[in-house]
Amino acid sequence: MDDNMLKILSTMIGYEDVIAGLQQYQAEGITIGSTTDLACEASDAAVSGAPIEDGKSGDIDFPHGSIKAIATGGERSVCDATYGLKITGTPDGIGAYLADDKTIRVIVQSEGYGPLKIESYDWPVNGGLATFGGSHIQYVDYDR
């Protein structure tokens, strides 16, 4: 966590808890595919009577079948080649194709809006000589 982020967070009431939670999350993270609750809803939970709780699914009685989250922003890779890299930003575009006969590659273009909204993680470039935030194109491979 950089000094600018600390300065911004320190202006919030109860910022110590936020910083402690953020540090724990950065240290442990969650792995790709471990999020099972959905952000999307079939209808307004307040109208349908579905439970309303942060981080939990609301009304999931979708009219055309079920939905499964396959990757969520902030989840980290546990693969050897990409261990610890996280899905970043707010998903803005998505696509999928066969990378080979056994692999489905899901590509996501994500936006980052800075530390006051939804930050994207900095990605190292040029052998780690520099990093950049903002919009990213990233992918996750799944066995077919």
PDB file of C-alpha atoms in Angstrom:
ATOM      1  CA  MET A   1       0.000   0.000   0.000  1.00  0.00           C
ATOM      2  CA  ASP A   2       1.588   3.279  -1.047  1.00  0.00           C
ATOM      3  CA  ASP A   3       1.738   6.553   0.923  1.00  0.00           C
ATOM      4  CA  ASN A   4      -0.974   8.250  -1.186  1.00  0.00           C
ATOM      5  CA  MET A   5      -3.412   5.420  -0.475  1.00  0.00           C
ATOM      6  CA  LEU A   6      -2.658   5.655   3.252  1.00  0.00           C
ATOM      7  CA  LYS A   7      -3.269   9.430   3.207  1.00  0.00           C
ATOM      8  CA  ILE A   8      -6.639   8.971   1.492  1.00  0.00           C
ATOM      9  CA  LEU A   9      -7.732   6.130   3.781  1.00  0.00           C
ATOM     10  CA  SER A  10      -6.643   8.024   6.919  1.00  0.00           C
ATOM     11  CA  THR A  11      -9.307  10.670   6.232  1.00  0.00           C
ATOM     12  CA  MET A  12     -12.066   8.076   6.770  1.00  0.00           C
ATOM     13  CA  ILE A  13     -13.744   7.343  10.085  1.00  0.00           C
ATOM     14  CA  GLY A  14     -12.615   3.901  11.245  1.00  0.00           C
ATOM     15  CA  TYR A  15      -9.788   3.842   8.720  1.00  0.00           C
ATOM     16  CA  GLU A  16      -7.696   1.538  10.947  1.00  0.00           C
ATOM     17  CA  ASP A  17     -10.138  -1.332  10.339  1.00  0.00           C
ATOM     18  CA  VAL A  18     -10.147  -0.652   6.595  1.00  0.00           C
ATOM     19  CA  ILE A  19      -6.350  -0.659   6.452  1.00  0.00           C
ATOM     20  CA  ALA A  20      -6.122  -3.841   8.562  1.00  0.00           C
ATOM     21  CA  GLY A  21      -8.627  -5.590   6.273  1.00  0.00           C
ATOM     22  CA  LEU A  22      -6.849  -4.394   3.135  1.00  0.00           C
ATOM     23  CA  GLN A  23      -3.474  -5.574   4.435  1.00  0.00           C
ATOM     24  CA  GLN A  24      -4.917  -8.978   5.324  1.00  0.00           C
ATOM     25  CA  TYR A  25      -6.530  -9.248   1.884  1.00  0.00           C
ATOM     26  CA  GLN A  26      -3.292  -8.274   0.130  1.00  0.00           C
ATOM     27  CA  ALA A  27      -1.387 -10.865   2.144  1.00  0.00           C
ATOM     28  CA  GLU A  28      -3.864 -13.741   1.761  1.00  0.00           C
ATOM     29  CA  GLY A  29      -6.111 -12.812  -1.153  1.00  0.00           C
ATOM     30  CA  ILE A  30      -8.716 -15.140  -2.581  1.00  0.00           C
ATOM     31  CA  THR A  31      -8.074 -17.577  -5.389  1.00  0.00           C
ATOM     32  CA  ILE A  32      -9.614 -17.492  -8.862  1.00  0.00           C
ATOM     33  CA  GLY A  33     -13.010 -19.177  -8.795  1.00  0.00           C
ATOM     34  CA  SER A  34     -13.386 -19.082  -5.013  1.00  0.00           C
ATOM     35  CA  THR A  35     -16.130 -16.435  -5.060  1.00  0.00           C
ATOM     36  CA  THR A  36     -19.466 -18.212  -5.253  1.00  0.00           C
ATOM     37  CA  ASP A  37     -21.925 -15.427  -4.433  1.00  0.00           C
ATOM     38  CA  LEU A  38     -23.183 -13.292  -7.325  1.00  0.00           C
ATOM     39  CA  ALA A  39     -23.335  -9.521  -7.719  1.00  0.00           C
ATOM     40  CA  CYS A  40     -26.045  -9.812 -10.398  1.00  0.00           C
ATOM     41  CA  GLU A  41     -29.665 -10.449  -9.478  1.00  0.00           C
ATOM     42  CA  ALA A  42     -32.679 -11.862 -11.310  1.00  0.00           C
ATOM     43  CA  SER A  43     -34.791  -9.019  -9.923  1.00  0.00           C
ATOM     44  CA  ASP A  44     -34.688  -6.478  -7.122  1.00  0.00           C
ATOM     45  CA  ALA A  45     -34.118  -8.423  -3.884  1.00  0.00           C
ATOM     46  CA  ALA A  46     -36.071  -5.794  -1.952  1.00  0.00           C
ATOM     47  CA  VAL A  47     -39.136  -6.623  -4.067  1.00  0.00           C
ATOM     48  CA  SER A  48     -38.658 -10.395  -4.393  1.00  0.00           C
ATOM     49  CA  GLY A  49     -37.971 -10.975  -0.712  1.00  0.00           C
ATOM     50  CA  ALA A  50     -34.510 -12.449  -1.326  1.00  0.00           C
ATOM     51  CA  PRO A  51     -31.953 -11.873   1.431  1.00  0.00           C
ATOM     52  CA  ILE A  52     -30.068  -8.581   1.273  1.00  0.00           C
ATOM     53  CA  GLU A  53     -26.542  -8.847   2.663  1.00  0.00           C
ATOM     54  CA  ASP A  54     -23.255  -7.373   1.435  1.00  0.00           C
ATOM     55  CA  GLY A  55     -21.153  -9.950  -0.349  1.00  0.00           C
ATOM     56  CA  LYS A  56     -23.993 -12.480  -0.606  1.00  0.00           C
ATOM     57  CA  SER A  57     -26.227 -13.432  -3.518  1.00  0.00           C
ATOM     58  CA  GLY A  58     -29.645 -11.790  -3.661  1.00  0.00           C
ATOM     59  CA  ASP A  59     -32.435 -13.004  -5.956  1.00  0.00           C
ATOM     60  CA  ILE A  60     -30.827 -15.731  -8.102  1.00  0.00           C
ATOM     61  CA  ASP A  61     -34.009 -17.168  -9.630  1.00  0.00           C
ATOM     62  CA  PHE A  62     -32.917 -16.290 -13.167  1.00  0.00           C
ATOM     63  CA  PRO A  63     -35.552 -16.973 -15.852  1.00  0.00           C
ATOM     64  CA  HIS A  64     -33.136 -18.592 -18.350  1.00  0.00           C
ATOM     65  CA  GLY A  65     -30.968 -20.789 -16.105  1.00  0.00           C
ATOM     66  CA  SER A  66     -28.337 -20.412 -13.433  1.00  0.00           C
ATOM     67  CA  ILE A  67     -25.223 -18.244 -13.392  1.00  0.00           C
ATOM     68  CA  LYS A  68     -21.850 -19.219 -11.929  1.00  0.00           C
ATOM     69  CA  ALA A  69     -19.093 -16.739 -11.168  1.00  0.00           C
ATOM     70  CA  ILE A  70     -15.894 -18.030 -12.782  1.00  0.00           C
ATOM     71  CA  ALA A  71     -13.586 -15.145 -11.867  1.00  0.00           C
ATOM     72  CA  THR A  72     -13.995 -12.026  -9.752  1.00  0.00           C
ATOM     73  CA  GLY A  73     -11.883  -8.881  -9.429  1.00  0.00           C
ATOM     74  CA  GLY A  74      -9.282  -9.266  -6.695  1.00  0.00           C
ATOM     75  CA  GLU A  75      -8.988 -13.041  -6.910  1.00  0.00           C
ATOM     76  CA  ARG A  76      -5.411 -14.293  -7.306  1.00  0.00           C
ATOM     77  CA  SER A  77      -3.794 -17.002  -9.372  1.00  0.00           C
ATOM     78  CA  VAL A  78      -2.383 -20.141  -7.770  1.00  0.00           C
ATOM     79  CA  CYS A  79      -0.730 -21.396 -10.973  1.00  0.00           C
ATOM     80  CA  ASP A  80       3.051 -21.740 -10.894  1.00  0.00           C
ATOM     81  CA  ALA A  81       3.739 -19.334 -13.773  1.00  0.00           C
ATOM     82  CA  THR A  82       1.393 -16.593 -12.519  1.00  0.00           C
ATOM     83  CA  TYR A  83       1.231 -17.249  -8.763  1.00  0.00           C
ATOM     84  CA  GLY A  84      -0.183 -14.282  -6.842  1.00  0.00           C
ATOM     85  CA  LEU A  85      -1.226 -12.185  -9.857  1.00  0.00           C
ATOM     86  CA  LYS A  86      -4.709 -10.764  -9.297  1.00  0.00           C
ATOM     87  CA  ILE A  87      -7.644 -10.046 -11.553  1.00  0.00           C
ATOM     88  CA  THR A  88      -7.865  -6.291 -11.446  1.00  0.00           C
ATOM     89  CA  GLY A  89     -10.222  -3.394 -12.089  1.00  0.00           C
ATOM     90  CA  THR A  90     -13.887  -3.302 -13.070  1.00  0.00           C
ATOM     91  CA  PRO A  91     -14.727  -5.750 -15.892  1.00  0.00           C
ATOM     92  CA  ASP A  92     -15.842  -3.823 -18.957  1.00  0.00           C
ATOM     93  CA  GLY A  93     -15.634  -6.310 -21.808  1.00  0.00           C
ATOM     94  CA  ILE A  94     -15.378 -10.096 -21.923  1.00  0.00           C
ATOM     95  CA  GLY A  95     -14.772 -12.764 -24.518  1.00  0.00           C
ATOM     96  CA  ALA A  96     -13.694 -16.390 -24.779  1.00  0.00           C
ATOM     97  CA  TYR A  97     -12.038 -18.641 -27.325  1.00  0.00           C
ATOM     98  CA  LEU A  98     -10.300 -22.021 -27.547  1.00  0.00           C
ATOM     99  CA  ALA A  99      -6.608 -21.460 -26.830  1.00  0.00           C
ATOM    100  CA  ASP A 100      -6.007 -25.101 -27.832  1.00  0.00           C
ATOM    101  CA  ASP A 101      -7.964 -28.367 -27.878  1.00  0.00           C
ATOM    102  CA  LYS A 102      -8.018 -28.568 -24.076  1.00  0.00           C
ATOM    103  CA  THR A 103      -8.111 -24.928 -22.936  1.00  0.00           C
ATOM    104  CA  ILE A 104     -10.785 -22.225 -22.911  1.00  0.00           C
ATOM    105  CA  ARG A 105      -9.272 -18.749 -22.567  1.00  0.00           C
ATOM    106  CA  VAL A 106     -11.543 -16.080 -21.068  1.00  0.00           C
ATOM    107  CA  ILE A 107     -10.299 -12.551 -21.788  1.00  0.00           C
ATOM    108  CA  VAL A 108     -11.436  -9.507 -19.827  1.00  0.00           C
ATOM    109  CA  GLN A 109     -10.809  -5.830 -20.405  1.00  0.00           C
ATOM    110  CA  SER A 110     -11.006  -4.040 -17.065  1.00  0.00           C
ATOM    111  CA  GLU A 111     -11.123  -0.380 -16.124  1.00  0.00           C
ATOM    112  CA  GLY A 112      -9.386   1.217 -13.164  1.00  0.00           C
ATOM    113  CA  TYR A 113     -10.738   4.495 -11.863  1.00  0.00           C
ATOM    114  CA  GLY A 114      -8.163   5.462  -9.243  1.00  0.00           C
ATOM    115  CA  PRO A 115      -8.019   5.113  -5.458  1.00  0.00           C
ATOM    116  CA  LEU A 116     -11.207   7.078  -4.779  1.00  0.00           C
ATOM    117  CA  LYS A 117     -13.407   4.596  -6.625  1.00  0.00           C
ATOM    118  CA  ILE A 118     -12.179   1.200  -7.808  1.00  0.00           C
ATOM    119  CA  GLU A 119      -8.433   0.939  -8.138  1.00  0.00           C
ATOM    120  CA  SER A 120      -6.759  -1.454 -10.513  1.00  0.00           C
ATOM    121  CA  TYR A 121      -3.571  -3.143  -9.398  1.00  0.00           C
ATOM    122  CA  ASP A 122      -0.350  -1.868 -10.920  1.00  0.00           C
ATOM    123  CA  TRP A 123       1.189  -4.288 -13.390  1.00  0.00           C
ATOM    124  CA  PRO A 124       4.966  -4.493 -13.794  1.00  0.00           C
ATOM    125  CA  VAL A 125       6.321  -3.896 -17.300  1.00  0.00           C
ATOM    126  CA  ASN A 126       9.796  -3.851 -18.853  1.00  0.00           C
ATOM    127  CA  GLY A 127      11.121  -6.488 -16.498  1.00  0.00           C
ATOM    128  CA  GLY A 128       9.750  -4.683 -13.439  1.00  0.00           C
ATOM    129  CA  LEU A 129      11.416  -1.346 -14.233  1.00  0.00           C
ATOM    130  CA  ALA A 130       8.025   0.390 -14.268  1.00  0.00           C
ATOM    131  CA  THR A 131       4.370  -0.290 -13.442  1.00  0.00           C
ATOM    132  CA  PHE A 132       1.074   0.999 -14.788  1.00  0.00           C
ATOM    133  CA  GLY A 133      -2.492   1.083 -13.507  1.00  0.00           C
ATOM    134  CA  GLY A 134      -5.745   1.946 -15.241  1.00  0.00           C
ATOM    135  CA  SER A 135      -7.267  -0.214 -17.958  1.00  0.00           C
ATOM    136  CA  HIS A 136      -5.925  -3.757 -18.352  1.00  0.00           C
ATOM    137  CA  ILE A 137      -6.516  -6.680 -20.664  1.00  0.00           C
ATOM    138  CA  GLN A 138      -6.084  -9.962 -18.829  1.00  0.00           C
ATOM    139  CA  TYR A 139      -7.072 -13.586 -19.256  1.00  0.00           C
ATOM    140  CA  VAL A 140      -7.706 -16.783 -17.318  1.00  0.00           C
ATOM    141  CA  ASP A 141      -7.291 -20.229 -18.861  1.00  0.00           C
ATOM    142  CA  TYR A 142      -9.703 -22.999 -17.902  1.00  0.00           C
ATOM    143  CA  ASP A 143      -9.376 -26.698 -18.656  1.00  0.00           C
ATOM    144  CA  ARG A 144     -12.096 -27.750 -21.052  1.00  0.00           C
TER     145      ARG A 144
END
